[in-house]
mmCIF file with all atom_site columns, N, CA and C in Angstrom:
data_model
loop_
_atom_site.group_PDB
_atom_site.id
_atom_site.type_symbol
_atom_site.label_atom_id
_atom_site.label_alt_id
_atom_site.label_comp_id
_atom_site.label_asym_id
_atom_site.label_entity_id
_atom_site.label_seq_id
_atom_site.pdbx_PDB_ins_code
_atom_site.Cartn_x
_atom_site.Cartn_y
_atom_site.Cartn_z
_atom_site.occupancy
_atom_site.B_iso_or_equiv
_atom_site.pdbx_formal_charge
_atom_site.auth_seq_id
_atom_site.auth_comp_id
_atom_site.auth_asym_id
_atom_site.auth_atom_id
_atom_site.pdbx_PDB_model_num
ATOM 1   N N  . UNK P 1 1  ? 15.387 -19.169 21.989 1.00 84.00 ? 725 UNK P N  1
ATOM 2   C CA . UNK P 1 1  ? 14.853 -19.228 20.633 1.00 84.00 ? 725 UNK P CA 1
ATOM 3   C C  . UNK P 1 1  ? 15.317 -18.006 19.833 1.00 84.00 ? 725 UNK P C  1
ATOM 4   N N  . UNK P 1 2  ? 15.420 -18.197 18.555 1.00 85.00 ? 726 UNK P N  1
ATOM 5   C CA . UNK P 1 2  ? 15.801 -17.116 17.644 1.00 85.00 ? 726 UNK P CA 1
ATOM 6   C C  . UNK P 1 2  ? 14.614 -16.173 17.463 1.00 85.00 ? 726 UNK P C  1
ATOM 7   N N  . UNK P 1 3  ? 14.818 -14.887 17.713 1.00 88.00 ? 727 UNK P N  1
ATOM 8   C CA . UNK P 1 3  ? 13.766 -13.880 17.539 1.00 88.00 ? 727 UNK P CA 1
ATOM 9   C C  . UNK P 1 3  ? 13.836 -13.338 16.124 1.00 88.00 ? 727 UNK P C  1
ATOM 10  N N  . UNK P 1 4  ? 13.162 -14.030 15.214 1.00 90.00 ? 728 UNK P N  1
ATOM 11  C CA . UNK P 1 4  ? 13.222 -13.670 13.798 1.00 90.00 ? 728 UNK P CA 1
ATOM 12  C C  . UNK P 1 4  ? 12.604 -12.310 13.512 1.00 90.00 ? 728 UNK P C  1
ATOM 13  N N  . UNK P 1 5  ? 11.712 -11.840 14.369 1.00 92.00 ? 729 UNK P N  1
ATOM 14  C CA . UNK P 1 5  ? 11.051 -10.556 14.138 1.00 92.00 ? 729 UNK P CA 1
ATOM 15  C C  . UNK P 1 5  ? 12.031 -9.383  14.198 1.00 92.00 ? 729 UNK P C  1
ATOM 16  N N  . UNK P 1 6  ? 13.101 -9.528  14.961 1.00 92.00 ? 730 UNK P N  1
ATOM 17  C CA . UNK P 1 6  ? 14.064 -8.434  15.095 1.00 92.00 ? 730 UNK P CA 1
ATOM 18  C C  . UNK P 1 6  ? 14.790 -8.169  13.778 1.00 92.00 ? 730 UNK P C  1
ATOM 19  N N  . UNK P 1 7  ? 15.026 -9.225  12.969 1.00 94.00 ? 731 UNK P N  1
ATOM 20  C CA . UNK P 1 7  ? 15.713 -8.962  11.706 1.00 94.00 ? 731 UNK P CA 1
ATOM 21  C C  . UNK P 1 7  ? 14.790 -8.228  10.736 1.00 94.00 ? 731 UNK P C  1
ATOM 22  N N  . UNK P 1 8  ? 13.502 -8.557  10.770 1.00 95.00 ? 732 UNK P N  1
ATOM 23  C CA . UNK P 1 8  ? 12.545 -7.835  9.911  1.00 95.00 ? 732 UNK P CA 1
ATOM 24  C C  . UNK P 1 8  ? 12.423 -6.380  10.350 1.00 95.00 ? 732 UNK P C  1
ATOM 25  N N  . UNK P 1 9  ? 12.280 -6.173  11.657 1.00 94.00 ? 733 UNK P N  1
ATOM 26  C CA . UNK P 1 9  ? 12.156 -4.809  12.178 1.00 94.00 ? 733 UNK P CA 1
ATOM 27  C C  . UNK P 1 9  ? 13.401 -3.983  11.855 1.00 94.00 ? 733 UNK P C  1
ATOM 28  N N  . UNK P 1 10 ? 14.563 -4.576  11.997 1.00 95.00 ? 734 UNK P N  1
ATOM 29  C CA . UNK P 1 10 ? 15.811 -3.861  11.706 1.00 95.00 ? 734 UNK P CA 1
ATOM 30  C C  . UNK P 1 10 ? 15.926 -3.542  10.223 1.00 95.00 ? 734 UNK P C  1
ATOM 31  N N  . UNK P 1 11 ? 15.566 -4.503  9.381  1.00 96.00 ? 735 UNK P N  1
ATOM 32  C CA . UNK P 1 11 ? 15.625 -4.284  7.934  1.00 96.00 ? 735 UNK P CA 1
ATOM 33  C C  . UNK P 1 11 ? 14.713 -3.131  7.521  1.00 96.00 ? 735 UNK P C  1
ATOM 34  N N  . UNK P 1 12 ? 13.502 -3.124  8.045  1.00 97.00 ? 736 UNK P N  1
ATOM 35  C CA . UNK P 1 12 ? 12.544 -2.065  7.712  1.00 97.00 ? 736 UNK P CA 1
ATOM 36  C C  . UNK P 1 12 ? 13.024 -0.722  8.248  1.00 97.00 ? 736 UNK P C  1
ATOM 37  N N  . UNK P 1 13 ? 13.535 -0.718  9.473  1.00 96.00 ? 737 UNK P N  1
ATOM 38  C CA . UNK P 1 13 ? 14.034 0.520   10.085 1.00 96.00 ? 737 UNK P CA 1
ATOM 39  C C  . UNK P 1 13 ? 15.143 1.140   9.249  1.00 96.00 ? 737 UNK P C  1
ATOM 40  N N  . UNK P 1 14 ? 15.998 0.287   8.671  1.00 96.00 ? 738 UNK P N  1
ATOM 41  C CA . UNK P 1 14 ? 17.120 0.770   7.865  1.00 96.00 ? 738 UNK P CA 1
ATOM 42  C C  . UNK P 1 14 ? 16.727 1.039   6.408  1.00 96.00 ? 738 UNK P C  1
ATOM 43  N N  . UNK P 1 15 ? 15.526 0.642   6.020  1.00 97.00 ? 739 UNK P N  1
ATOM 44  C CA . UNK P 1 15 ? 15.035 0.922   4.681  1.00 97.00 ? 739 UNK P CA 1
ATOM 45  C C  . UNK P 1 15 ? 15.542 -0.011  3.600  1.00 97.00 ? 739 UNK P C  1
ATOM 46  N N  . UNK P 1 16 ? 15.919 -1.239  3.976  1.00 97.00 ? 740 UNK P N  1
ATOM 47  C CA . UNK P 1 16 ? 16.412 -2.213  3.008  1.00 97.00 ? 740 UNK P CA 1
ATOM 48  C C  . UNK P 1 16 ? 15.296 -3.139  2.556  1.00 97.00 ? 740 UNK P C  1
ATOM 49  N N  . UNK P 1 17 ? 15.423 -3.647  1.335  1.00 98.00 ? 741 UNK P N  1
ATOM 50  C CA . UNK P 1 17 ? 14.525 -4.692  0.868  1.00 98.00 ? 741 UNK P CA 1
ATOM 51  C C  . UNK P 1 17 ? 15.091 -6.044  1.302  1.00 98.00 ? 741 UNK P C  1
ATOM 52  N N  . UNK P 1 18 ? 14.265 -7.072  1.220  1.00 97.00 ? 742 UNK P N  1
ATOM 53  C CA . UNK P 1 18 ? 14.749 -8.413  1.533  1.00 97.00 ? 742 UNK P CA 1
ATOM 54  C C  . UNK P 1 18 ? 15.872 -8.807  0.577  1.00 97.00 ? 742 UNK P C  1
ATOM 55  N N  . UNK P 1 19 ? 15.749 -8.451  -0.671 1.00 98.00 ? 743 UNK P N  1
ATOM 56  C CA . UNK P 1 19 ? 16.781 -8.775  -1.658 1.00 98.00 ? 743 UNK P CA 1
ATOM 57  C C  . UNK P 1 19 ? 18.096 -8.091  -1.337 1.00 98.00 ? 743 UNK P C  1
ATOM 58  N N  . UNK P 1 20 ? 18.047 -6.839  -0.921 1.00 98.00 ? 744 UNK P N  1
ATOM 59  C CA . UNK P 1 20 ? 19.278 -6.123  -0.579 1.00 98.00 ? 744 UNK P CA 1
ATOM 60  C C  . UNK P 1 20 ? 20.005 -6.810  0.573  1.00 98.00 ? 744 UNK P C  1
ATOM 61  N N  . UNK P 1 21 ? 19.265 -7.218  1.596  1.00 97.00 ? 745 UNK P N  1
ATOM 62  C CA . UNK P 1 21 ? 19.894 -7.886  2.739  1.00 97.00 ? 745 UNK P CA 1
ATOM 63  C C  . UNK P 1 21 ? 20.427 -9.252  2.314  1.00 97.00 ? 745 UNK P C  1
ATOM 64  N N  . UNK P 1 22 ? 19.640 -9.995  1.558  1.00 98.00 ? 746 UNK P N  1
ATOM 65  C CA . UNK P 1 22 ? 20.084 -11.317 1.090  1.00 98.00 ? 746 UNK P CA 1
ATOM 66  C C  . UNK P 1 22 ? 21.364 -11.197 0.277  1.00 98.00 ? 746 UNK P C  1
ATOM 67  N N  . UNK P 1 23 ? 21.397 -10.255 -0.654 1.00 98.00 ? 747 UNK P N  1
ATOM 68  C CA . UNK P 1 23 ? 22.604 -10.049 -1.464 1.00 98.00 ? 747 UNK P CA 1
ATOM 69  C C  . UNK P 1 23 ? 23.794 -9.657  -0.594 1.00 98.00 ? 747 UNK P C  1
ATOM 70  N N  . UNK P 1 24 ? 23.561 -8.806  0.377  1.00 96.00 ? 748 UNK P N  1
ATOM 71  C CA . UNK P 1 24 ? 24.644 -8.310  1.232  1.00 96.00 ? 748 UNK P CA 1
ATOM 72  C C  . UNK P 1 24 ? 25.262 -9.418  2.081  1.00 96.00 ? 748 UNK P C  1
ATOM 73  N N  . UNK P 1 25 ? 24.439 -10.346 2.555  1.00 97.00 ? 749 UNK P N  1
ATOM 74  C CA . UNK P 1 25 ? 24.977 -11.413 3.407  1.00 97.00 ? 749 UNK P CA 1
ATOM 75  C C  . UNK P 1 25 ? 25.358 -12.651 2.606  1.00 97.00 ? 749 UNK P C  1
ATOM 76  N N  . UNK P 1 26 ? 25.034 -12.665 1.313  1.00 97.00 ? 750 UNK P N  1
ATOM 77  C CA . UNK P 1 26 ? 25.471 -13.757 0.452  1.00 97.00 ? 750 UNK P CA 1
ATOM 78  C C  . UNK P 1 26 ? 24.564 -14.970 0.436  1.00 97.00 ? 750 UNK P C  1
ATOM 79  N N  . UNK P 1 27 ? 23.261 -14.743 0.498  1.00 97.00 ? 751 UNK P N  1
ATOM 80  C CA . UNK P 1 27 ? 22.320 -15.853 0.438  1.00 97.00 ? 751 UNK P CA 1
ATOM 81  C C  . UNK P 1 27 ? 21.219 -15.540 -0.568 1.00 97.00 ? 751 UNK P C  1
ATOM 82  N N  . UNK P 1 28 ? 20.341 -16.494 -0.791 1.00 98.00 ? 752 UNK P N  1
ATOM 83  C CA . UNK P 1 28 ? 19.227 -16.257 -1.709 1.00 98.00 ? 752 UNK P CA 1
ATOM 84  C C  . UNK P 1 28 ? 18.121 -15.490 -0.999 1.00 98.00 ? 752 UNK P C  1
ATOM 85  N N  . UNK P 1 29 ? 17.290 -14.839 -1.775 1.00 98.00 ? 753 UNK P N  1
ATOM 86  C CA . UNK P 1 29 ? 16.161 -14.106 -1.195 1.00 98.00 ? 753 UNK P CA 1
ATOM 87  C C  . UNK P 1 29 ? 15.235 -15.076 -0.473 1.00 98.00 ? 753 UNK P C  1
ATOM 88  N N  . UNK P 1 30 ? 15.004 -16.235 -1.056 1.00 98.00 ? 754 UNK P N  1
ATOM 89  C CA . UNK P 1 30 ? 14.103 -17.217 -0.430 1.00 98.00 ? 754 UNK P CA 1
ATOM 90  C C  . UNK P 1 30 ? 14.634 -17.666 0.925  1.00 98.00 ? 754 UNK P C  1
ATOM 91  N N  . UNK P 1 31 ? 15.921 -17.906 1.019  1.00 98.00 ? 755 UNK P N  1
ATOM 92  C CA . UNK P 1 31 ? 16.502 -18.297 2.309  1.00 98.00 ? 755 UNK P CA 1
ATOM 93  C C  . UNK P 1 31 ? 16.322 -17.182 3.326  1.00 98.00 ? 755 UNK P C  1
ATOM 94  N N  . UNK P 1 32 ? 16.599 -15.953 2.905  1.00 97.00 ? 756 UNK P N  1
ATOM 95  C CA . UNK P 1 32 ? 16.409 -14.828 3.815  1.00 97.00 ? 756 UNK P CA 1
ATOM 96  C C  . UNK P 1 32 ? 14.943 -14.722 4.241  1.00 97.00 ? 756 UNK P C  1
ATOM 97  N N  . UNK P 1 33 ? 14.014 -14.905 3.314  1.00 98.00 ? 757 UNK P N  1
ATOM 98  C CA . UNK P 1 33 ? 12.594 -14.837 3.639  1.00 98.00 ? 757 UNK P CA 1
ATOM 99  C C  . UNK P 1 33 ? 12.219 -15.887 4.678  1.00 98.00 ? 757 UNK P C  1
ATOM 100 N N  . UNK P 1 34 ? 12.819 -17.055 4.587  1.00 97.00 ? 758 UNK P N  1
ATOM 101 C CA . UNK P 1 34 ? 12.559 -18.110 5.579  1.00 97.00 ? 758 UNK P CA 1
ATOM 102 C C  . UNK P 1 34 ? 13.059 -17.697 6.953  1.00 97.00 ? 758 UNK P C  1
ATOM 103 N N  . UNK P 1 35 ? 14.224 -17.039 6.995  1.00 96.00 ? 759 UNK P N  1
ATOM 104 C CA . UNK P 1 35 ? 14.733 -16.565 8.291  1.00 96.00 ? 759 UNK P CA 1
ATOM 105 C C  . UNK P 1 35 ? 13.793 -15.524 8.876  1.00 96.00 ? 759 UNK P C  1
ATOM 106 N N  . UNK P 1 36 ? 13.368 -14.599 8.034  1.00 95.00 ? 760 UNK P N  1
ATOM 107 C CA . UNK P 1 36 ? 12.529 -13.498 8.501  1.00 95.00 ? 760 UNK P CA 1
ATOM 108 C C  . UNK P 1 36 ? 11.142 -13.991 8.924  1.00 95.00 ? 760 UNK P C  1
ATOM 109 N N  . UNK P 1 37 ? 10.680 -15.084 8.326  1.00 95.00 ? 761 UNK P N  1
ATOM 110 C CA . UNK P 1 37 ? 9.373  -15.647 8.658  1.00 95.00 ? 761 UNK P CA 1
ATOM 111 C C  . UNK P 1 37 ? 9.452  -16.642 9.817  1.00 95.00 ? 761 UNK P C  1
ATOM 112 N N  . UNK P 1 38 ? 10.652 -16.946 10.278 1.00 92.00 ? 762 UNK P N  1
ATOM 113 C CA . UNK P 1 38 ? 10.817 -17.893 11.366 1.00 92.00 ? 762 UNK P CA 1
ATOM 114 C C  . UNK P 1 38 ? 10.714 -19.344 10.930 1.00 92.00 ? 762 UNK P C  1
ATOM 115 N N  . UNK P 1 39 ? 10.809 -19.604 9.621  1.00 95.00 ? 763 UNK P N  1
ATOM 116 C CA . UNK P 1 39 ? 10.724 -20.966 9.101  1.00 95.00 ? 763 UNK P CA 1
ATOM 117 C C  . UNK P 1 39 ? 12.050 -21.709 9.212  1.00 95.00 ? 763 UNK P C  1
ATOM 118 N N  . UNK P 1 40 ? 13.142 -20.979 9.309  1.00 95.00 ? 764 UNK P N  1
ATOM 119 C CA . UNK P 1 40 ? 14.462 -21.575 9.516  1.00 95.00 ? 764 UNK P CA 1
ATOM 120 C C  . UNK P 1 40 ? 15.333 -20.563 10.251 1.00 95.00 ? 764 UNK P C  1
ATOM 121 N N  . UNK P 1 41 ? 16.491 -21.032 10.694 1.00 93.00 ? 765 UNK P N  1
ATOM 122 C CA . UNK P 1 41 ? 17.390 -20.201 11.488 1.00 93.00 ? 765 UNK P CA 1
ATOM 123 C C  . UNK P 1 41 ? 18.733 -20.106 10.771 1.00 93.00 ? 765 UNK P C  1
ATOM 124 N N  . UNK P 1 42 ? 19.287 -18.897 10.640 1.00 94.00 ? 766 UNK P N  1
ATOM 125 C CA . UNK P 1 42 ? 20.599 -18.780 9.992  1.00 94.00 ? 766 UNK P CA 1
ATOM 126 C C  . UNK P 1 42 ? 21.687 -19.444 10.832 1.00 94.00 ? 766 UNK P C  1
ATOM 127 N N  . UNK P 1 43 ? 22.671 -20.036 10.158 1.00 93.00 ? 767 UNK P N  1
ATOM 128 C CA . UNK P 1 43 ? 23.794 -20.615 10.890 1.00 93.00 ? 767 UNK P CA 1
ATOM 129 C C  . UNK P 1 43 ? 24.690 -19.488 11.410 1.00 93.00 ? 767 UNK P C  1
ATOM 130 N N  . UNK P 1 44 ? 25.706 -19.839 12.142 1.00 90.00 ? 768 UNK P N  1
ATOM 131 C CA . UNK P 1 44 ? 26.574 -18.846 12.777 1.00 90.00 ? 768 UNK P CA 1
ATOM 132 C C  . UNK P 1 44 ? 27.197 -17.860 11.805 1.00 90.00 ? 768 UNK P C  1
ATOM 133 N N  . UNK P 1 45 ? 27.643 -18.355 10.656 1.00 94.00 ? 769 UNK P N  1
ATOM 134 C CA . UNK P 1 45 ? 28.261 -17.498 9.655  1.00 94.00 ? 769 UNK P CA 1
ATOM 135 C C  . UNK P 1 45 ? 27.295 -16.412 9.193  1.00 94.00 ? 769 UNK P C  1
ATOM 136 N N  . UNK P 1 46 ? 26.095 -16.829 8.801  1.00 95.00 ? 770 UNK P N  1
ATOM 137 C CA . UNK P 1 46 ? 25.116 -15.863 8.316  1.00 95.00 ? 770 UNK P CA 1
ATOM 138 C C  . UNK P 1 46 ? 24.552 -15.001 9.439  1.00 95.00 ? 770 UNK P C  1
ATOM 139 N N  . UNK P 1 47 ? 24.468 -15.551 10.626 1.00 92.00 ? 771 UNK P N  1
ATOM 140 C CA . UNK P 1 47 ? 23.977 -14.778 11.757 1.00 92.00 ? 771 UNK P CA 1
ATOM 141 C C  . UNK P 1 47 ? 24.882 -13.580 12.040 1.00 92.00 ? 771 UNK P C  1
ATOM 142 N N  . UNK P 1 48 ? 26.186 -13.801 12.024 1.00 92.00 ? 772 UNK P N  1
ATOM 143 C CA . UNK P 1 48 ? 27.136 -12.705 12.241 1.00 92.00 ? 772 UNK P CA 1
ATOM 144 C C  . UNK P 1 48 ? 27.013 -11.668 11.137 1.00 92.00 ? 772 UNK P C  1
ATOM 145 N N  . UNK P 1 49 ? 26.890 -12.115 9.897  1.00 95.00 ? 773 UNK P N  1
ATOM 146 C CA . UNK P 1 49 ? 26.733 -11.184 8.771  1.00 95.00 ? 773 UNK P CA 1
ATOM 147 C C  . UNK P 1 49 ? 25.443 -10.379 8.907  1.00 95.00 ? 773 UNK P C  1
ATOM 148 N N  . UNK P 1 50 ? 24.358 -11.037 9.323  1.00 94.00 ? 774 UNK P N  1
ATOM 149 C CA . UNK P 1 50 ? 23.094 -10.320 9.525  1.00 94.00 ? 774 UNK P CA 1
ATOM 150 C C  . UNK P 1 50 ? 23.218 -9.267  10.623 1.00 94.00 ? 774 UNK P C  1
ATOM 151 N N  . UNK P 1 51 ? 23.837 -9.653  11.724 1.00 93.00 ? 775 UNK P N  1
ATOM 152 C CA . UNK P 1 51 ? 24.008 -8.705  12.830 1.00 93.00 ? 775 UNK P CA 1
ATOM 153 C C  . UNK P 1 51 ? 24.774 -7.473  12.369 1.00 93.00 ? 775 UNK P C  1
ATOM 154 N N  . UNK P 1 52 ? 25.826 -7.690  11.615 1.00 93.00 ? 776 UNK P N  1
ATOM 155 C CA . UNK P 1 52 ? 26.622 -6.561  11.127 1.00 93.00 ? 776 UNK P CA 1
ATOM 156 C C  . UNK P 1 52 ? 25.845 -5.715  10.131 1.00 93.00 ? 776 UNK P C  1
ATOM 157 N N  . UNK P 1 53 ? 25.217 -6.347  9.163  1.00 93.00 ? 777 UNK P N  1
ATOM 158 C CA . UNK P 1 53 ? 24.528 -5.614  8.106  1.00 93.00 ? 777 UNK P CA 1
ATOM 159 C C  . UNK P 1 53 ? 23.316 -4.855  8.645  1.00 93.00 ? 777 UNK P C  1
ATOM 160 N N  . UNK P 1 54 ? 22.599 -5.457  9.592  1.00 94.00 ? 778 UNK P N  1
ATOM 161 C CA . UNK P 1 54 ? 21.381 -4.836  10.123 1.00 94.00 ? 778 UNK P CA 1
ATOM 162 C C  . UNK P 1 54 ? 21.648 -3.986  11.357 1.00 94.00 ? 778 UNK P C  1
ATOM 163 N N  . UNK P 1 55 ? 22.916 -3.753  11.649 1.00 92.00 ? 779 UNK P N  1
ATOM 164 C CA . UNK P 1 55 ? 23.318 -2.887  12.758 1.00 92.00 ? 779 UNK P CA 1
ATOM 165 C C  . UNK P 1 55 ? 22.708 -3.321  14.091 1.00 92.00 ? 779 UNK P C  1
ATOM 166 N N  . UNK P 1 56 ? 22.781 -4.632  14.350 1.00 91.00 ? 780 UNK P N  1
ATOM 167 C CA . UNK P 1 56 ? 22.319 -5.186  15.624 1.00 91.00 ? 780 UNK P CA 1
ATOM 168 C C  . UNK P 1 56 ? 23.578 -5.465  16.432 1.00 91.00 ? 780 UNK P C  1
ATOM 169 N N  . UNK P 1 57 ? 23.802 -4.671  17.456 1.00 86.00 ? 781 UNK P N  1
ATOM 170 C CA . UNK P 1 57 ? 25.078 -4.738  18.173 1.00 86.00 ? 781 UNK P CA 1
ATOM 171 C C  . UNK P 1 57 ? 25.109 -5.773  19.284 1.00 86.00 ? 781 UNK P C  1
ATOM 172 N N  . UNK P 1 58 ? 23.952 -6.209  19.751 1.00 81.00 ? 782 UNK P N  1
ATOM 173 C CA . UNK P 1 58 ? 23.923 -7.136  20.875 1.00 81.00 ? 782 UNK P CA 1
ATOM 174 C C  . UNK P 1 58 ? 23.240 -8.431  20.464 1.00 81.00 ? 782 UNK P C  1
ATOM 175 N N  . UNK P 1 59 ? 23.969 -9.523  20.511 1.00 79.00 ? 783 UNK P N  1
ATOM 176 C CA . UNK P 1 59 ? 23.396 -10.809 20.100 1.00 79.00 ? 783 UNK P CA 1
ATOM 177 C C  . UNK P 1 59 ? 22.220 -11.202 21.001 1.00 79.00 ? 783 UNK P C  1
ATOM 178 N N  . UNK P 1 60 ? 22.204 -10.711 22.221 1.00 77.00 ? 784 UNK P N  1
ATOM 179 C CA . UNK P 1 60 ? 21.088 -11.025 23.128 1.00 77.00 ? 784 UNK P CA 1
ATOM 180 C C  . UNK P 1 60 ? 19.762 -10.480 22.617 1.00 77.00 ? 784 UNK P C  1
ATOM 181 N N  . UNK P 1 61 ? 19.806 -9.468  21.766 1.00 78.00 ? 785 UNK P N  1
ATOM 182 C CA . UNK P 1 61 ? 18.567 -8.869  21.277 1.00 78.00 ? 785 UNK P CA 1
ATOM 183 C C  . UNK P 1 61 ? 17.858 -9.764  20.257 1.00 78.00 ? 785 UNK P C  1
ATOM 184 N N  . UNK P 1 62 ? 18.527 -10.779 19.738 1.00 81.00 ? 786 UNK P N  1
ATOM 185 C CA . UNK P 1 62 ? 17.870 -11.680 18.796 1.00 81.00 ? 786 UNK P CA 1
ATOM 186 C C  . UNK P 1 62 ? 17.521 -13.022 19.420 1.00 81.00 ? 786 UNK P C  1
ATOM 187 N N  . UNK P 1 63 ? 17.570 -13.075 20.749 1.00 80.00 ? 787 UNK P N  1
ATOM 188 C CA . UNK P 1 63 ? 17.241 -14.299 21.462 1.00 80.00 ? 787 UNK P CA 1
ATOM 189 C C  . UNK P 1 63 ? 16.016 -14.063 22.334 1.00 80.00 ? 787 UNK P C  1
ATOM 190 N N  . UNK P 1 64 ? 15.018 -14.942 22.183 1.00 76.00 ? 788 UNK P N  1
ATOM 191 C CA . UNK P 1 64 ? 13.828 -14.893 23.037 1.00 76.00 ? 788 UNK P CA 1
ATOM 192 C C  . UNK P 1 64 ? 13.986 -15.955 24.117 1.00 76.00 ? 788 UNK P C  1
ATOM 193 N N  . UNK P 1 65 ? 13.724 -15.553 25.328 1.00 73.00 ? 789 UNK P N  1
ATOM 194 C CA . UNK P 1 65 ? 13.782 -16.497 26.436 1.00 73.00 ? 789 UNK P CA 1
ATOM 195 C C  . UNK P 1 65 ? 12.366 -16.864 26.846 1.00 73.00 ? 789 UNK P C  1
ATOM 196 N N  . UNK P 1 66 ? 12.193 -18.150 27.159 1.00 71.00 ? 790 UNK P N  1
ATOM 197 C CA . UNK P 1 66 ? 10.864 -18.600 27.581 1.00 71.00 ? 790 UNK P CA 1
ATOM 198 C C  . UNK P 1 66 ? 10.905 -19.096 29.000 1.00 71.00 ? 790 UNK P C  1
#
């Protein structure tokens, strides 16, 4: 499962607003808010952009195993 909490934690740690991250990855603020709330999952293109922008170096860190 996608661990949506890690993108929120990373954004806050880096001091970015939701709008700044949304603008940086090329999506709307509402779409980004849905990702951060776990209401939807970014596709591969946006996932890579999020990882780069939020300085998440390991894709395994955004995956929850059950």
